[in-house]
Amino acid sequence: MYKAIGIICILTGCVGWGNRKIAQERERIGHLRVMCRILERMQAEIGYGKHTLPEICLMLTEINNECYRKCFRRIYEAAAESGSGLPELWRSEFLAFFADQPIQEEEREVFAGLPDRLGFQEETGQAGSIGQAEAFLSRRAVLAEESCENRSKMIRSVSILTGLLLTIWLL
Amino acid sequence: MCEEEILRLFPERIRGRWQEVAGQAEKLQEIRLRAGKPLTILVDGKEWFVDARGRIVDRQEAAARQESAELEEILKHLCQYSIYAFADEIRQGFLTVQGGHRVGLAGQALLNGEDRIVNMKYIRYLNIRISHQVRGAADPLIPLLYESGRVMSTLLISPPGGGKTTMLRDIIRQISNGTAYGRGINVSVVDERSEIAGSYLGIAQNDVGIRTDVLDGCPKVEGMMRLIRTMSPQALAVDELGGIEDLRALRMANGCGCKLLATIHGGSLEEVLHKNYMRCSIEEELFERYVVLDRGAGAWGIAGVYDREGKPCIKR
């Protein structure tokens, strides 16, 4: 009886681990898509509206993602209302937020390091510079989406196999 | 005007140095930053220097020198790290920041084939002119600007830094809200350089009255025509007339029955009327009051008030 319960627990644990890995990958794709949408919106607001970055942060407090919305609210309040430096605020806010998120190092650097791409005297150049970051993240999202299905199948198989092997070994 | 507003002009990293200067917010007129040159401030008409520890000193030798890299950092901060958004202003050589403070810029101008400035690089000189809203600045003037309960078209004249914009802002506020001499009227302001209302995100940061509409960042001539057509103002206010085109637009506004409130650079009424484009203003009775301001002219700096024919109503 105990052995049966143990087998079920081990198998459930391994399958759960596999599912968690798959969910993380999907979550990463979700983040990449949100980041791309944000950067696209920024390009549009810079290119057509010539809005300043704090103003754009205020606009982005209305995006359809609670976590990013809160980040932009905090950046806007600190930058526009108390006059703190936007590059430092942006970087620290997003690095802190991404710390718990399943986003790869390179991707978080590109987004959190966006202020490094500022300083252009003309809106087309500035929007283009942000467009490069958007293109990078978009490419990453497409690659992740393409490999997601296969990876999911593989992770699921590996997790079940690991569970079975562990069970056999422990028996 | 509070200390906080002055400190916010600078990046957080260097705010400590400007603490003592910010303490002089009420009397502070200018902060001049020149690459490699002493930090200079103008307080109540007197020039002072700032040393490396942020103390205000009167000896030039004790003053700290402005580093070029830091100057660029300050410029980026003033532009909210969005230089592209201020490209037109930079081209014109000034930008207006939150609170209505105006920053004059100088560096190397980039010209196109027709000798027009298309951009500016190596910006190494900044003159931050601190905007002061002085409620009540126009109190002594207000009784002279009304005739039988109606506001009169007024031209404010003073040299640069003479308090024209401060006076205009308070006149706008008072006639918009209404005074003991007349009820409040709709005032439209063409705030080409965002100095009058100091708009930020489209909202006036300075109190310009309850019946005032502000068209921010728009060239005067186009703005005046637009406001007359769209906002039906009873009075139209503009800052710093600068050419025949401005006068033409004012004439048209006057012809529409609008009262005019305007300012112009000049040391005296005679000096202003010597400008080619201003000569006809007396003949056409474009303005019913000419007010000459001078910082050294006692209370509120009113040096003289003249009627529509240029005859003095008050002369100090």
PDB file of N, CA and C in Angstrom, chain B residues 19 47 55 60 68 94 114 122 126 135 141 152 158 168 184 191-192 194 219 244 282 294 301-302:
ATOM      1  N   GLN B  19      21.477  72.527  -3.331  1.00  0.00           N
ATOM      2  CA  GLN B  19      20.565  72.694  -2.193  1.00  0.00           C
ATOM      3  C   GLN B  19      20.521  74.153  -1.715  1.00  0.00           C
ATOM      4  N   GLU B  47      24.802  89.110  -9.234  1.00  0.00           N
ATOM      5  CA  GLU B  47      25.472  87.883  -9.666  1.00  0.00           C
ATOM      6  C   GLU B  47      26.267  87.254  -8.516  1.00  0.00           C
ATOM      7  N   ARG B  55      28.104  76.003  -1.943  1.00  0.00           N
ATOM      8  CA  ARG B  55      27.887  77.254  -1.217  1.00  0.00           C
ATOM      9  C   ARG B  55      27.866  78.422  -2.183  1.00  0.00           C
ATOM     10  N   GLN B  60      34.786  84.951  -7.671  1.00  0.00           N
ATOM     11  CA  GLN B  60      34.836  84.111  -8.869  1.00  0.00           C
ATOM     12  C   GLN B  60      35.859  82.983  -8.727  1.00  0.00           C
ATOM     13  N   SER B  68      31.774  69.520 -18.860  1.00  0.00           N
ATOM     14  CA  SER B  68      30.970  69.326 -20.079  1.00  0.00           C
ATOM     15  C   SER B  68      30.053  68.105 -19.966  1.00  0.00           C
ATOM     16  N   PHE B  94      16.051  77.290 -27.216  1.00  0.00           N
ATOM     17  CA  PHE B  94      15.544  77.319 -25.844  1.00  0.00           C
ATOM     18  C   PHE B  94      14.611  76.144 -25.647  1.00  0.00           C
ATOM     19  N   GLU B 114      20.405  77.192 -46.761  1.00  0.00           N
ATOM     20  CA  GLU B 114      19.853  78.554 -46.769  1.00  0.00           C
ATOM     21  C   GLU B 114      20.185  79.318 -45.492  1.00  0.00           C
ATOM     22  N   TYR B 122      26.971  70.098 -29.641  1.00  0.00           N
ATOM     23  CA  TYR B 122      27.898  70.581 -28.625  1.00  0.00           C
ATOM     24  C   TYR B 122      27.261  71.698 -27.800  1.00  0.00           C
ATOM     25  N   LEU B 126      24.132  76.788 -20.915  1.00  0.00           N
ATOM     26  CA  LEU B 126      22.725  76.752 -20.522  1.00  0.00           C
ATOM     27  C   LEU B 126      22.439  77.965 -19.641  1.00  0.00           C
ATOM     28  N   ARG B 135       1.522  86.233  -7.615  1.00  0.00           N
ATOM     29  CA  ARG B 135       0.105  86.612  -7.552  1.00  0.00           C
ATOM     30  C   ARG B 135       0.012  88.004  -6.958  1.00  0.00           C
ATOM     31  N   LEU B 141      -1.634  97.855 -11.306  1.00  0.00           N
ATOM     32  CA  LEU B 141      -1.891  98.166 -12.716  1.00  0.00           C
ATOM     33  C   LEU B 141      -3.367  97.967 -13.091  1.00  0.00           C
ATOM     34  N   MET B 152      -8.946  97.081 -21.290  1.00  0.00           N
ATOM     35  CA  MET B 152      -8.355  97.775 -22.440  1.00  0.00           C
ATOM     36  C   MET B 152      -7.182  96.969 -22.998  1.00  0.00           C
ATOM     37  N   SER B 158       9.299  96.050 -21.674  1.00  0.00           N
ATOM     38  CA  SER B 158      10.443  96.066 -20.739  1.00  0.00           C
ATOM     39  C   SER B 158      11.635  95.393 -21.392  1.00  0.00           C
ATOM     40  N   LEU B 168       2.275  89.891 -17.224  1.00  0.00           N
ATOM     41  CA  LEU B 168       1.227  89.459 -18.164  1.00  0.00           C
ATOM     42  C   LEU B 168       0.427  88.302 -17.556  1.00  0.00           C
ATOM     43  N   GLY B 184     -15.239  88.853 -14.818  1.00  0.00           N
ATOM     44  CA  GLY B 184     -14.297  87.979 -15.516  1.00  0.00           C
ATOM     45  C   GLY B 184     -14.678  87.755 -16.969  1.00  0.00           C
ATOM     46  N   ASP B 191       0.576  80.441 -25.992  1.00  0.00           N
ATOM     47  CA  ASP B 191       1.771  80.312 -25.162  1.00  0.00           C
ATOM     48  C   ASP B 191       2.866  79.614 -25.963  1.00  0.00           C
ATOM     49  N   GLU B 192       3.441  80.367 -26.895  1.00  0.00           N
ATOM     50  CA  GLU B 192       4.393  79.779 -27.836  1.00  0.00           C
ATOM     51  C   GLU B 192       5.544  79.071 -27.131  1.00  0.00           C
ATOM     52  N   SER B 194       5.610  78.244 -23.812  1.00  0.00           N
ATOM     53  CA  SER B 194       5.131  77.635 -22.552  1.00  0.00           C
ATOM     54  C   SER B 194       5.580  78.410 -21.321  1.00  0.00           C
ATOM     55  N   PRO B 219       3.008  78.526 -32.684  1.00  0.00           N
ATOM     56  CA  PRO B 219       3.489  79.839 -33.131  1.00  0.00           C
ATOM     57  C   PRO B 219       2.382  80.888 -32.971  1.00  0.00           C
ATOM     58  N   ILE B 244       6.501  91.863 -37.956  1.00  0.00           N
ATOM     59  CA  ILE B 244       5.341  92.402 -38.657  1.00  0.00           C
ATOM     60  C   ILE B 244       4.199  91.385 -38.712  1.00  0.00           C
ATOM     61  N   ILE B 282       0.208 103.244 -32.745  1.00  0.00           N
ATOM     62  CA  ILE B 282      -0.416 104.437 -32.134  1.00  0.00           C
ATOM     63  C   ILE B 282      -1.505 104.973 -33.061  1.00  0.00           C
ATOM     64  N   ASP B 294      10.304  98.310 -15.500  1.00  0.00           N
ATOM     65  CA  ASP B 294      11.745  98.368 -15.288  1.00  0.00           C
ATOM     66  C   ASP B 294      12.006  97.922 -13.856  1.00  0.00           C
ATOM     67  N   GLY B 301       7.961  97.459 -10.307  1.00  0.00           N
ATOM     68  CA  GLY B 301       8.741  97.819 -11.498  1.00  0.00           C
ATOM     69  C   GLY B 301       7.967  98.554 -12.581  1.00  0.00           C
ATOM     70  N   ILE B 302       6.877  99.230 -12.201  1.00  0.00           N
ATOM     71  CA  ILE B 302       6.111  99.959 -13.225  1.00  0.00           C
ATOM     72  C   ILE B 302       6.756 101.339 -13.417  1.00  0.00           C
TER      73      ILE B 302
END
